[in-house]
Coordinates of C-alpha atoms in Angstrom, one line a residue:
Chain A
M1 CA -3.6 -56.1 -58.9
K2 CA -0.8 -58.1 -60.6
Q3 CA 2.9 -56.0 -59.3
Y4 CA 5.1 -53.7 -61.1
Q5 CA 7.7 -56.5 -63.2
L6 CA 11.6 -55.4 -63.4
S7 CA 13.4 -56.6 -66.8
T8 CA 15.9 -60.1 -66.0
G9 CA 18.5 -57.4 -67.3
E10 CA 17.4 -54.8 -63.7
K11 CA 17.1 -58.0 -61.4
K12 CA 20.6 -58.7 -62.8
F13 CA 22.3 -56.1 -61.9
I14 CA 20.3 -55.5 -58.4
G15 CA 21.7 -59.1 -57.7
S16 CA 25.2 -57.5 -58.7
H17 CA 25.7 -55.9 -55.8
L18 CA 24.1 -58.2 -53.6
L19 CA 26.5 -60.6 -55.0
V20 CA 29.1 -58.3 -53.6
A21 CA 28.1 -56.2 -50.9
I22 CA 27.8 -60.7 -49.1
L23 CA 31.5 -61.7 -50.5
A24 CA 32.3 -58.7 -48.2
L25 CA 30.6 -59.3 -45.7
A26 CA 31.7 -63.0 -46.4
V27 CA 35.3 -62.3 -45.6
G28 CA 35.4 -59.3 -43.5
S29 CA 32.4 -61.3 -41.1
L30 CA 35.5 -64.3 -40.8
F31 CA 37.8 -61.8 -38.7
G32 CA 35.4 -60.3 -36.6
P33 CA 35.2 -63.0 -34.3
L34 CA 38.9 -63.2 -34.1
Q35 CA 39.1 -60.0 -32.3
A36 CA 36.7 -61.1 -30.2
F37 CA 38.3 -64.5 -29.1
E38 CA 42.0 -62.5 -29.3
H39 CA 39.6 -60.3 -26.0
A40 CA 39.1 -62.5 -24.8
G41 CA 42.3 -64.1 -24.7
W42 CA 41.9 -67.0 -27.4
D43 CA 44.2 -65.6 -29.8
F44 CA 44.2 -66.9 -33.6
Y45 CA 46.3 -64.3 -35.0
P46 CA 50.0 -66.5 -34.6
Y47 CA 48.2 -69.1 -36.8
L48 CA 47.5 -66.6 -39.6
K49 CA 51.2 -65.8 -40.2
P50 CA 52.4 -65.1 -42.9
F51 CA 49.0 -64.3 -44.3
I52 CA 47.5 -61.7 -41.7
K53 CA 50.4 -60.5 -40.4
S54 CA 48.7 -58.8 -37.3
Y55 CA 45.3 -57.8 -35.0
Y56 CA 45.2 -54.6 -37.1
Q57 CA 45.4 -56.3 -40.3
G58 CA 42.5 -57.9 -38.7
L59 CA 41.1 -55.0 -38.1
T60 CA 41.1 -53.3 -40.6
V61 CA 40.0 -55.7 -43.3
H62 CA 37.2 -56.4 -40.5
G63 CA 36.0 -52.5 -40.6
V64 CA 36.9 -51.6 -44.7
L65 CA 34.5 -54.9 -45.9
N66 CA 31.3 -54.7 -43.5
A67 CA 31.2 -51.4 -42.1
L68 CA 32.0 -49.8 -46.5
V69 CA 32.0 -52.7 -48.9
W70 CA 28.5 -54.8 -47.5
T71 CA 27.1 -51.4 -46.8
T72 CA 27.4 -49.5 -50.2
F73 CA 27.2 -52.0 -52.3
F74 CA 23.4 -53.8 -50.7
I75 CA 22.6 -50.0 -50.0
M76 CA 23.0 -49.7 -53.8
G77 CA 21.5 -52.3 -55.2
F78 CA 18.7 -51.2 -52.8
L79 CA 17.6 -48.4 -53.5
T80 CA 18.5 -49.3 -57.2
F81 CA 15.3 -51.6 -56.8
N82 CA 13.4 -49.0 -54.6
V83 CA 13.6 -46.4 -57.2
T84 CA 12.5 -48.6 -60.3
F85 CA 9.7 -50.6 -58.9
A86 CA 7.9 -48.0 -56.7
L87 CA 8.7 -45.5 -59.7
K88 CA 7.2 -48.3 -62.1
R89 CA 10.0 -47.3 -64.6
P90 CA 13.2 -48.9 -65.8
L91 CA 16.4 -46.7 -65.1
K92 CA 16.1 -43.8 -67.4
N93 CA 20.2 -44.5 -68.0
P94 CA 21.2 -48.3 -67.3
T95 CA 24.7 -47.6 -69.1
L96 CA 25.1 -45.2 -66.5
N97 CA 24.8 -46.8 -63.4
K98 CA 26.4 -50.3 -64.7
V99 CA 29.2 -48.0 -65.1
G100 CA 29.1 -46.8 -61.1
F101 CA 28.2 -49.8 -60.2
W102 CA 32.2 -51.4 -61.6
L103 CA 33.7 -47.8 -60.7
M104 CA 32.6 -49.4 -57.6
V105 CA 34.1 -52.6 -58.2
V106 CA 37.2 -51.6 -59.8
G107 CA 37.6 -50.0 -56.2
V108 CA 36.8 -52.4 -54.1
V109 CA 40.1 -55.0 -55.4
A110 CA 42.1 -51.5 -55.6
A111 CA 41.6 -50.9 -52.2
A112 CA 41.4 -54.6 -50.8
I113 CA 45.5 -55.8 -52.6
P114 CA 47.4 -53.1 -50.4
I115 CA 44.9 -54.0 -47.5
L116 CA 45.6 -57.9 -47.8
A117 CA 49.3 -57.4 -48.6
N118 CA 49.4 -55.3 -45.2
E119 CA 50.4 -51.9 -46.7
A120 CA 47.0 -50.6 -45.8
T121 CA 46.8 -51.5 -41.9
V122 CA 45.2 -48.2 -41.7
L123 CA 41.4 -49.2 -39.6
F124 CA 38.1 -48.4 -41.6
T125 CA 38.5 -44.8 -39.9
F126 CA 42.3 -44.9 -41.7
Y127 CA 43.3 -41.9 -39.8
P128 CA 46.1 -39.9 -40.8
P129 CA 49.3 -40.3 -40.1
L130 CA 48.9 -43.8 -40.2
K131 CA 49.7 -43.9 -44.2
A132 CA 48.4 -46.3 -46.2
N133 CA 49.9 -47.6 -49.9
W134 CA 48.5 -45.4 -52.3
A135 CA 45.8 -47.9 -54.3
F136 CA 44.3 -48.1 -51.3
Y137 CA 43.6 -44.3 -51.5
V138 CA 42.7 -44.8 -55.4
G139 CA 40.0 -47.3 -54.3
L140 CA 38.4 -45.9 -52.0
T141 CA 37.7 -42.6 -54.5
L142 CA 36.7 -45.0 -57.3
V143 CA 34.4 -46.8 -54.6
V144 CA 32.1 -43.1 -53.8
V145 CA 32.7 -41.5 -57.3
G146 CA 30.4 -45.3 -58.6
S147 CA 27.9 -44.3 -55.6
W148 CA 27.8 -41.4 -57.4
V149 CA 27.6 -42.4 -60.8
E150 CA 25.0 -45.0 -59.5
G151 CA 23.1 -41.8 -57.4
W152 CA 23.4 -39.7 -60.5
G153 CA 21.1 -41.8 -62.5
L154 CA 18.9 -42.3 -59.7
F155 CA 18.6 -39.4 -59.9
M156 CA 17.9 -39.0 -63.9
T157 CA 15.4 -42.3 -63.6
F158 CA 13.4 -39.4 -60.3
A159 CA 13.5 -36.8 -63.0
G160 CA 12.4 -38.3 -66.0
W161 CA 9.8 -39.4 -63.7
R162 CA 9.1 -36.0 -61.9
K163 CA 8.4 -34.5 -65.7
E164 CA 5.8 -36.9 -66.5
N165 CA 4.2 -36.6 -63.3
P166 CA 4.1 -33.1 -62.1
N167 CA 1.4 -32.9 -59.0
V168 CA 1.5 -36.9 -58.1
R169 CA 3.0 -37.3 -55.0
S170 CA 6.0 -39.8 -55.1
P171 CA 5.8 -42.6 -53.6
F172 CA 7.6 -42.5 -50.3
V173 CA 10.7 -45.9 -50.9
A174 CA 11.4 -43.4 -54.2
F175 CA 11.5 -40.7 -52.0
A176 CA 13.2 -42.2 -49.3
S177 CA 15.1 -43.4 -51.9
I178 CA 16.8 -41.0 -53.7
L179 CA 16.7 -38.4 -50.3
T180 CA 19.7 -41.1 -49.0
A181 CA 21.6 -41.2 -52.2
L182 CA 21.3 -36.8 -51.9
L183 CA 22.2 -37.3 -48.5
W184 CA 25.3 -39.6 -49.3
Q185 CA 26.2 -37.5 -52.5
I186 CA 26.8 -34.7 -50.1
C187 CA 28.2 -36.3 -47.3
T188 CA 30.7 -38.0 -48.7
L189 CA 32.8 -34.7 -50.0
G190 CA 34.2 -34.3 -46.7
V191 CA 36.4 -37.5 -47.6
A192 CA 36.7 -36.6 -51.3
V193 CA 38.8 -33.9 -49.8
E194 CA 40.8 -35.6 -47.8
I195 CA 41.5 -37.9 -50.0
L196 CA 42.5 -36.1 -52.9
T197 CA 43.8 -33.3 -51.9
M198 CA 46.7 -34.8 -48.6
L199 CA 46.5 -38.3 -48.7
L200 CA 46.8 -39.1 -51.9
P201 CA 49.7 -37.2 -53.2
W202 CA 50.9 -37.8 -49.1
S203 CA 51.1 -40.9 -49.8
L204 CA 52.8 -40.8 -53.4
G205 CA 55.1 -38.4 -51.9
L206 CA 53.6 -35.4 -54.0
I207 CA 53.7 -33.7 -50.8
E208 CA 55.9 -34.7 -47.3
G209 CA 53.0 -34.3 -44.2
V210 CA 50.1 -34.5 -43.5
D211 CA 47.4 -32.3 -40.8
P212 CA 45.8 -34.9 -38.9
Q213 CA 43.6 -32.4 -37.8
L214 CA 42.1 -31.4 -41.1
A215 CA 41.6 -34.7 -42.4
R216 CA 40.2 -36.4 -39.5
T217 CA 37.7 -33.4 -39.5
Y218 CA 37.1 -33.7 -43.2
F219 CA 36.8 -37.7 -42.0
W220 CA 34.1 -37.0 -39.6
F221 CA 32.3 -34.2 -42.3
T222 CA 31.8 -37.5 -43.8
G223 CA 31.8 -39.9 -40.7
H224 CA 28.6 -39.2 -38.8
P225 CA 26.3 -38.8 -41.7
L226 CA 27.4 -42.2 -43.1
V227 CA 25.8 -43.7 -40.1
Y228 CA 22.5 -42.4 -42.0
F229 CA 23.8 -43.9 -44.8
W230 CA 23.9 -47.2 -43.5
L231 CA 21.2 -46.4 -41.6
L232 CA 18.5 -44.3 -44.1
P233 CA 17.8 -47.4 -46.1
A234 CA 16.4 -49.8 -42.7
Y235 CA 14.1 -47.3 -41.4
I236 CA 12.7 -47.3 -45.9
S237 CA 12.1 -51.3 -45.1
W238 CA 10.9 -50.2 -41.4
Y239 CA 9.1 -47.7 -42.4
A240 CA 7.4 -49.3 -46.3
M241 CA 7.9 -52.8 -45.8
L242 CA 7.8 -54.5 -42.0
P243 CA 4.3 -53.6 -41.3
K244 CA 3.0 -55.6 -44.3
Q245 CA 5.7 -58.1 -43.6
A246 CA 4.4 -57.9 -40.0
G247 CA 0.4 -58.8 -39.8
N248 CA -0.7 -57.2 -43.1
G249 CA -0.1 -53.2 -41.6
K250 CA -0.1 -50.2 -43.0
M251 CA 2.4 -46.9 -42.6
F252 CA 1.0 -44.7 -40.0
S253 CA 2.0 -42.0 -41.2
D254 CA 3.4 -40.6 -44.7
S255 CA 3.9 -37.1 -44.2
L256 CA 5.9 -38.4 -40.2
A257 CA 7.6 -40.6 -42.6
R258 CA 7.8 -37.5 -44.7
L259 CA 9.6 -35.1 -42.7
S260 CA 11.2 -37.3 -40.6
F261 CA 13.2 -37.5 -43.7
W262 CA 14.2 -34.3 -44.1
I263 CA 15.2 -33.4 -41.1
F264 CA 18.1 -36.4 -41.0
L265 CA 19.1 -34.9 -45.2
V266 CA 19.1 -31.5 -42.8
L267 CA 20.8 -32.3 -40.0
S268 CA 23.0 -35.3 -39.9
T269 CA 26.4 -34.2 -41.9
P270 CA 26.7 -30.9 -39.9
L271 CA 27.1 -32.2 -36.6
G272 CA 30.5 -34.3 -37.2
F273 CA 33.2 -32.4 -33.6
H274 CA 30.7 -34.9 -31.4
H275 CA 33.5 -37.6 -32.7
Q276 CA 36.1 -34.3 -31.9
Y277 CA 35.1 -33.4 -28.5
V278 CA 38.6 -34.6 -27.1
D279 CA 40.3 -32.9 -30.8
P280 CA 42.5 -30.5 -29.1
G281 CA 42.1 -27.9 -32.3
V282 CA 38.2 -27.4 -32.4
P283 CA 37.1 -24.8 -30.4
P284 CA 35.1 -25.8 -27.6
V285 CA 31.8 -23.3 -29.2
W286 CA 32.1 -25.0 -32.4
K287 CA 31.9 -28.8 -30.7
F288 CA 28.5 -27.2 -27.9
I289 CA 26.7 -26.4 -31.6
H290 CA 27.8 -29.5 -33.1
S291 CA 26.8 -31.2 -29.8
M292 CA 23.2 -29.2 -29.6
L293 CA 22.6 -30.1 -33.7
T294 CA 23.9 -33.8 -32.6
F295 CA 20.6 -33.9 -29.9
G296 CA 18.5 -31.9 -32.8
V297 CA 19.1 -35.6 -34.6
F298 CA 17.0 -36.9 -31.8
F299 CA 12.7 -35.9 -32.9
P300 CA 13.6 -37.3 -36.7
S301 CA 14.7 -40.3 -34.7
M302 CA 11.8 -40.4 -32.1
M303 CA 9.2 -39.5 -34.7
T304 CA 10.9 -42.5 -36.5
A305 CA 10.2 -44.7 -33.3
F306 CA 7.7 -43.8 -33.4
T307 CA 5.9 -43.8 -36.3
V308 CA 7.8 -47.4 -36.9
V309 CA 5.9 -49.0 -33.9
A310 CA 2.2 -47.8 -34.7
S311 CA 2.7 -49.0 -38.0
L312 CA 4.1 -52.4 -36.3
E313 CA 1.4 -52.6 -33.9
H314 CA -1.4 -51.7 -36.6
A315 CA -0.3 -54.8 -37.7
G316 CA -0.2 -56.5 -34.5
R317 CA -4.2 -55.3 -33.9
K318 CA -4.9 -56.5 -37.2
Q319 CA -3.8 -59.7 -36.6
G320 CA -5.6 -59.8 -33.0
G321 CA -3.0 -58.3 -30.6
K322 CA -4.9 -56.9 -27.2
G323 CA -2.4 -55.2 -24.3
A324 CA 0.0 -52.6 -24.0
L325 CA 2.4 -55.6 -25.4
A326 CA 0.8 -58.8 -26.1
W327 CA 0.0 -57.3 -29.5
I328 CA 3.9 -57.2 -30.2
G329 CA 4.0 -61.3 -30.0
K330 CA 1.3 -61.1 -32.7
L331 CA 3.7 -60.6 -35.2
N332 CA 4.6 -62.8 -37.8
W333 CA 7.7 -63.8 -36.0
S334 CA 8.1 -67.2 -37.9
D335 CA 9.0 -65.2 -41.0
P336 CA 13.2 -64.6 -40.9
S337 CA 12.4 -61.3 -43.2
V338 CA 10.0 -59.6 -40.0
A339 CA 12.1 -61.8 -37.5
A340 CA 15.7 -60.2 -38.1
Q341 CA 14.3 -57.0 -38.5
L342 CA 11.8 -56.5 -35.1
L343 CA 15.3 -58.0 -33.7
A344 CA 17.5 -55.7 -34.9
G345 CA 14.6 -52.8 -34.2
I346 CA 15.0 -53.9 -30.5
L347 CA 18.8 -54.0 -29.9
F348 CA 18.0 -50.3 -31.9
F349 CA 16.5 -48.9 -29.3
F350 CA 19.8 -49.8 -26.9
G351 CA 22.1 -48.5 -30.3
G352 CA 19.9 -44.7 -29.9
I353 CA 20.7 -44.5 -25.8
G354 CA 24.3 -45.4 -26.2
G355 CA 24.8 -43.0 -29.5
L356 CA 22.7 -40.5 -26.9
T357 CA 25.1 -41.0 -24.4
N358 CA 28.4 -40.2 -26.9
A359 CA 27.1 -37.6 -28.3
S360 CA 26.8 -35.6 -24.7
Y361 CA 29.7 -33.2 -24.5
N362 CA 30.7 -34.3 -20.7
V363 CA 29.2 -38.0 -20.4
N364 CA 31.8 -38.4 -24.1
L365 CA 35.0 -38.2 -21.1
V366 CA 33.7 -41.1 -19.7
L367 CA 33.3 -43.3 -23.5
H368 CA 35.3 -41.4 -25.5
N369 CA 38.3 -44.4 -26.9
T370 CA 36.7 -47.4 -24.9
A371 CA 35.2 -50.0 -25.7
F372 CA 32.2 -48.7 -25.2
I373 CA 32.0 -46.9 -29.2
P374 CA 32.4 -50.5 -31.1
G375 CA 30.1 -52.4 -28.2
H376 CA 27.6 -48.9 -29.9
F377 CA 28.1 -49.3 -33.6
H378 CA 27.7 -53.4 -33.0
L379 CA 24.0 -52.8 -31.7
T380 CA 23.8 -49.7 -34.4
V381 CA 25.3 -50.6 -38.2
A382 CA 26.3 -54.3 -37.6
T383 CA 23.0 -55.5 -35.9
A384 CA 20.0 -52.0 -36.9
V385 CA 21.9 -52.2 -40.8
T386 CA 22.8 -55.3 -41.2
L387 CA 20.8 -57.3 -39.7
S388 CA 18.2 -55.4 -40.8
F389 CA 20.0 -55.9 -44.4
M390 CA 19.9 -59.2 -44.4
G391 CA 15.6 -60.1 -43.3
I392 CA 14.9 -57.5 -46.3
S393 CA 17.5 -60.3 -48.1
Y394 CA 15.4 -63.5 -47.3
W395 CA 12.6 -61.7 -49.9
L396 CA 14.5 -59.5 -52.4
L397 CA 17.4 -62.6 -53.2
P398 CA 13.9 -64.8 -54.0
Y399 CA 12.3 -62.2 -55.6
L400 CA 15.1 -61.5 -57.5
T401 CA 15.9 -65.3 -58.4
G402 CA 13.3 -66.8 -58.7
R403 CA 14.0 -69.6 -56.1
K404 CA 12.5 -71.0 -52.8
L405 CA 14.1 -69.2 -49.7
W406 CA 15.9 -72.0 -49.1
N407 CA 14.9 -73.6 -45.0
P408 CA 13.1 -70.7 -42.9
K409 CA 13.7 -71.8 -39.9
W410 CA 17.6 -72.3 -40.2
A411 CA 16.8 -68.1 -41.4
V412 CA 14.7 -67.6 -38.2
A413 CA 17.7 -69.2 -36.4
Q414 CA 20.1 -67.0 -37.7
A415 CA 18.3 -64.4 -36.8
W416 CA 17.5 -64.5 -32.9
T417 CA 21.3 -66.5 -32.8
W418 CA 22.7 -62.8 -33.9
F419 CA 20.8 -61.2 -31.8
I420 CA 22.4 -63.3 -28.8
G421 CA 25.6 -62.9 -29.6
M422 CA 24.6 -59.2 -30.0
I423 CA 23.1 -58.6 -26.5
I424 CA 25.9 -61.0 -24.8
F425 CA 28.9 -59.4 -27.2
S426 CA 27.5 -55.9 -26.9
N427 CA 26.8 -55.8 -23.6
A428 CA 29.5 -56.9 -22.2
M429 CA 31.7 -54.4 -24.9
H430 CA 29.5 -51.1 -23.1
I431 CA 30.8 -52.4 -19.5
V432 CA 34.2 -53.5 -19.9
G433 CA 34.8 -50.0 -21.6
L434 CA 33.1 -48.0 -18.8
L435 CA 35.3 -50.4 -16.9
G436 CA 38.1 -48.1 -18.6
A437 CA 38.9 -50.5 -21.2
P438 CA 40.5 -48.7 -24.8
R439 CA 39.4 -49.2 -27.8
R440 CA 41.6 -49.9 -31.2
V441 CA 43.3 -52.1 -28.6
P442 CA 44.1 -55.9 -28.4
L443 CA 43.6 -56.6 -25.2
G444 CA 44.5 -60.0 -24.6
L445 CA 48.0 -58.6 -24.6
A446 CA 48.1 -56.0 -22.7
P447 CA 50.2 -56.5 -19.9
Y448 CA 47.6 -53.6 -17.6
V449 CA 43.8 -55.3 -17.5
P450 CA 42.7 -56.0 -14.6
A451 CA 41.1 -58.7 -12.6
E452 CA 37.6 -57.1 -12.8
W453 CA 37.5 -57.0 -17.0
N454 CA 38.5 -60.4 -17.2
S455 CA 34.6 -61.8 -17.1
R456 CA 33.7 -58.7 -19.8
L457 CA 36.2 -59.8 -21.8
F458 CA 35.2 -63.5 -21.6
Q459 CA 31.8 -63.0 -22.7
V460 CA 33.5 -60.8 -25.6
G461 CA 34.7 -64.2 -26.8
V462 CA 31.5 -66.3 -26.1
G463 CA 29.3 -63.5 -28.4
G464 CA 31.2 -63.4 -31.3
A465 CA 32.2 -67.0 -31.2
I466 CA 27.5 -66.8 -32.0
L467 CA 28.0 -63.8 -34.2
F468 CA 30.3 -66.0 -35.7
V469 CA 27.9 -68.8 -35.7
S470 CA 24.9 -66.8 -37.3
G471 CA 27.4 -65.2 -40.1
A472 CA 27.8 -69.0 -40.8
L473 CA 24.0 -69.3 -40.8
Y474 CA 22.9 -66.7 -42.6
L475 CA 26.3 -67.5 -45.5
T476 CA 24.6 -71.0 -45.7
V477 CA 21.4 -69.7 -46.7
M478 CA 21.9 -67.1 -48.9
L479 CA 24.5 -69.7 -50.9
K480 CA 21.8 -72.4 -50.9
T481 CA 18.3 -70.5 -52.1
A482 CA 20.7 -69.0 -54.5
L483 CA 21.5 -72.2 -56.0
N484 CA 18.2 -73.8 -54.9
K485 CA 16.6 -75.5 -57.6
E486 CA 12.9 -75.4 -56.0
K487 CA 11.6 -72.0 -57.7
V488 CA 8.9 -69.5 -56.4
T489 CA 5.3 -70.5 -58.3
E490 CA 5.3 -67.1 -57.6
E491 CA 6.9 -64.4 -58.4
V492 CA 7.7 -63.0 -54.8
E493 CA 5.0 -60.3 -53.5
V494 CA 7.2 -57.4 -52.7
P495 CA 6.1 -56.0 -49.6
M496 CA 4.4 -53.1 -49.9
A497 CA 2.6 -50.7 -46.9
E498 CA -0.2 -48.8 -48.1
A499 CA 0.0 -45.7 -45.6
M500 CA -3.2 -45.4 -43.5
Q501 CA -3.7 -41.8 -44.8
D502 CA -4.0 -40.4 -48.4
P503 CA 0.3 -39.9 -49.9
A504 CA -2.0 -37.4 -51.5
L505 CA -2.9 -35.6 -48.6
T506 CA 0.0 -35.4 -47.4
P507 CA 1.3 -31.3 -47.5
D508 CA 3.3 -29.9 -50.9
W509 CA 5.7 -28.6 -48.9
L510 CA 7.0 -32.2 -47.3
D511 CA 7.8 -33.3 -51.6
R512 CA 9.6 -30.3 -52.8
W513 CA 13.0 -30.3 -52.9
A514 CA 14.8 -27.2 -53.8
P515 CA 14.4 -25.0 -50.0
W516 CA 15.5 -28.7 -47.6
I517 CA 18.7 -29.3 -49.9
Y518 CA 19.8 -24.9 -49.9
G519 CA 18.8 -25.4 -46.0
S520 CA 21.1 -28.4 -45.6
L521 CA 23.9 -26.8 -47.4
A522 CA 23.2 -23.5 -45.5
L523 CA 23.2 -24.8 -41.9
I524 CA 26.4 -26.9 -43.7
V525 CA 28.2 -23.3 -44.4
L526 CA 27.6 -22.0 -41.7
V527 CA 28.3 -24.5 -38.6
Y528 CA 31.4 -26.4 -40.3
G529 CA 32.2 -23.1 -43.2
P530 CA 34.2 -20.6 -40.2
V531 CA 35.9 -23.4 -39.0
L532 CA 37.9 -25.5 -42.3
F533 CA 38.3 -22.1 -43.1
D534 CA 40.6 -21.3 -40.2
M535 CA 42.5 -25.1 -40.3
I536 CA 42.6 -24.8 -44.4
K537 CA 43.9 -21.0 -43.5
N538 CA 46.0 -23.0 -40.7
I539 CA 47.1 -25.8 -41.9
A540 CA 50.5 -27.4 -41.4
L541 CA 51.0 -30.0 -43.4
T542 CA 53.5 -31.8 -41.5
S543 CA 53.0 -35.1 -39.8
P544 CA 54.8 -37.8 -41.6
G545 CA 53.4 -40.7 -41.5
F546 CA 53.6 -44.6 -40.1
R547 CA 53.7 -47.8 -40.8
V548 CA 53.7 -48.9 -37.5
W549 CA 51.6 -52.5 -37.9
Chain B
M1 CA -5.4 -44.0 -54.4
A2 CA -5.3 -45.2 -50.7
K3 CA -7.8 -47.6 -49.1
K4 CA -8.7 -46.2 -46.1
D5 CA -10.3 -48.9 -43.5
K6 CA -12.7 -48.3 -40.8
D7 CA -10.2 -50.0 -38.8
D8 CA -8.1 -47.3 -39.1
D9 CA -9.7 -44.9 -38.3
E10 CA -10.3 -46.1 -35.0
F11 CA -6.9 -47.3 -34.2
R12 CA -5.4 -45.6 -31.1
P13 CA -1.4 -46.7 -31.1
T14 CA -2.2 -46.7 -27.2
G15 CA 1.0 -49.3 -27.4
T16 CA 3.5 -46.9 -29.3
I17 CA 3.1 -45.1 -26.3
A18 CA 3.8 -47.7 -23.7
V19 CA 6.9 -48.7 -25.6
L20 CA 8.3 -45.5 -25.9
T21 CA 7.5 -45.1 -22.3
I22 CA 9.6 -47.4 -21.5
F23 CA 12.2 -46.3 -24.3
V24 CA 12.7 -43.0 -23.1
I25 CA 13.2 -45.0 -18.4
T26 CA 15.7 -46.8 -20.4
L27 CA 17.4 -43.9 -21.5
I28 CA 17.5 -42.0 -18.8
A29 CA 18.6 -44.8 -16.6
I30 CA 21.4 -45.5 -18.3
W31 CA 22.2 -41.7 -18.8
T32 CA 22.3 -41.0 -15.5
T33 CA 23.8 -44.2 -14.6
I34 CA 27.0 -43.0 -16.8
Y35 CA 27.2 -39.0 -15.7
M36 CA 27.2 -40.5 -11.9
I37 CA 30.1 -43.3 -13.2
L38 CA 31.6 -39.4 -14.8
V39 CA 30.9 -37.5 -11.3
G40 CA 32.8 -40.6 -9.6
R41 CA 35.4 -39.2 -11.0
G42 CA 36.0 -36.8 -10.2
S43 CA 35.6 -32.6 -11.4
T44 CA 39.9 -32.6 -13.0
L45 CA 38.5 -35.2 -15.4

């Protein structure tokens, strides 16, 4: 059966998201290895003056471009593709989505100018009292608002489909994409309030001081579900696309997949205090409640692990795989899209373990603000998410452009070098963190580094070098593919795995939105409301701003 | 409607159970290691 056809205009629109995302990754990734090299004692920052004035400016460029811009643009493009392709219909109001996209672009430019001018060296968490130029906050606001507007366009498209198909089970890929966009709309209320009520007026001189505790609480209202905004699109691919690519497998359970997404929606926002265990201004009982809810997320995470691995096992068995684990070798490892996503999933196992230790109220005291934390999130956002997105782009770019993927063997090598580089880098960061090395510190300059850290810091540099090579390979493959004169002979098949059981048999309550949305909002009000009410009632806009780099 | 294969009915995810068992054992081992570091640093950390 011939697959649904996107128009050339739609392909270009989605491709525009990929273009901005990959450009951001290209610039941001230049600075990642510089951080790693600095830790190893190979400091290249003095050679970058006057363009880049400090380690912290480089760290800000790396964090903002890679963690915020690369991810947000790729995700909005991927969600747009998923909704239109899976619902087999164009966007209801494409102009609205275009407005959203351009708002995001303007926002990136507005934020980039002060960052490059060293007027916004506040890292990607932009915690006050570190103070940035107002244009940085305006830029971030526009990126968020633009992504909301694009989300509204997706909601309208889904609503139009539902109106015409009242009793039909929504396709999983469209359902999960809409849910991801909805999660983003809810959770970004935190940073929106933070920027609009405090940081922006403060940076414009309208208010004299800021309340750092309240600002951090607003930030983590968004900051943790931001992780799920990154992860859920990768999960969509792992659940519903990867099994097909890996060996013509099927999704093990449509019901389990939907249930896990609903629980992610409900639980991913009201748990931000597990990032603030050492904040003195948050009462311990609320930290405890948030820690319990954090462990609640373990359940949909394990449901995801079970369903995804079972779907892959189904693919492996279909290819003749035997034994308890030998089927893994039968998966389609020669396909770079598959290799990248499988390797991302393997490292995510360890990222999940690190996340659970971070979330443990007592154990977190060993890890908080140590190098363990960047070690952990380089397994999650920089591997589970980024390597998966790279894998997705290995079929999505040829699909959008009609050009053959340039040199698939190089693409496979890229996935493996990322995997190996990240193991070396991240393992060393975890261990040196456990030994007490702080995060967000140019350790190459620190006079207190004991001898036992040195071999690990060297490994951080080696890992960073391998990741740099891998990043360059990715950019080369993308660029060469975009310019490839060799066209695909037939349109690239979009990998959509069927569910083993007919989705029509999935319970109706797993396809109803209102109860889950009301439940999510109610839980947020219950576990954030009293603390936020108290913090706002006692707001102390007393802290002056600091520009220390 | 999705086509149901005979293989689908017979499919038992035994390998998945093995993978997740390894995961849980690794999780317990790593978590316990870090907990022992916490204990080793004393109760007044």
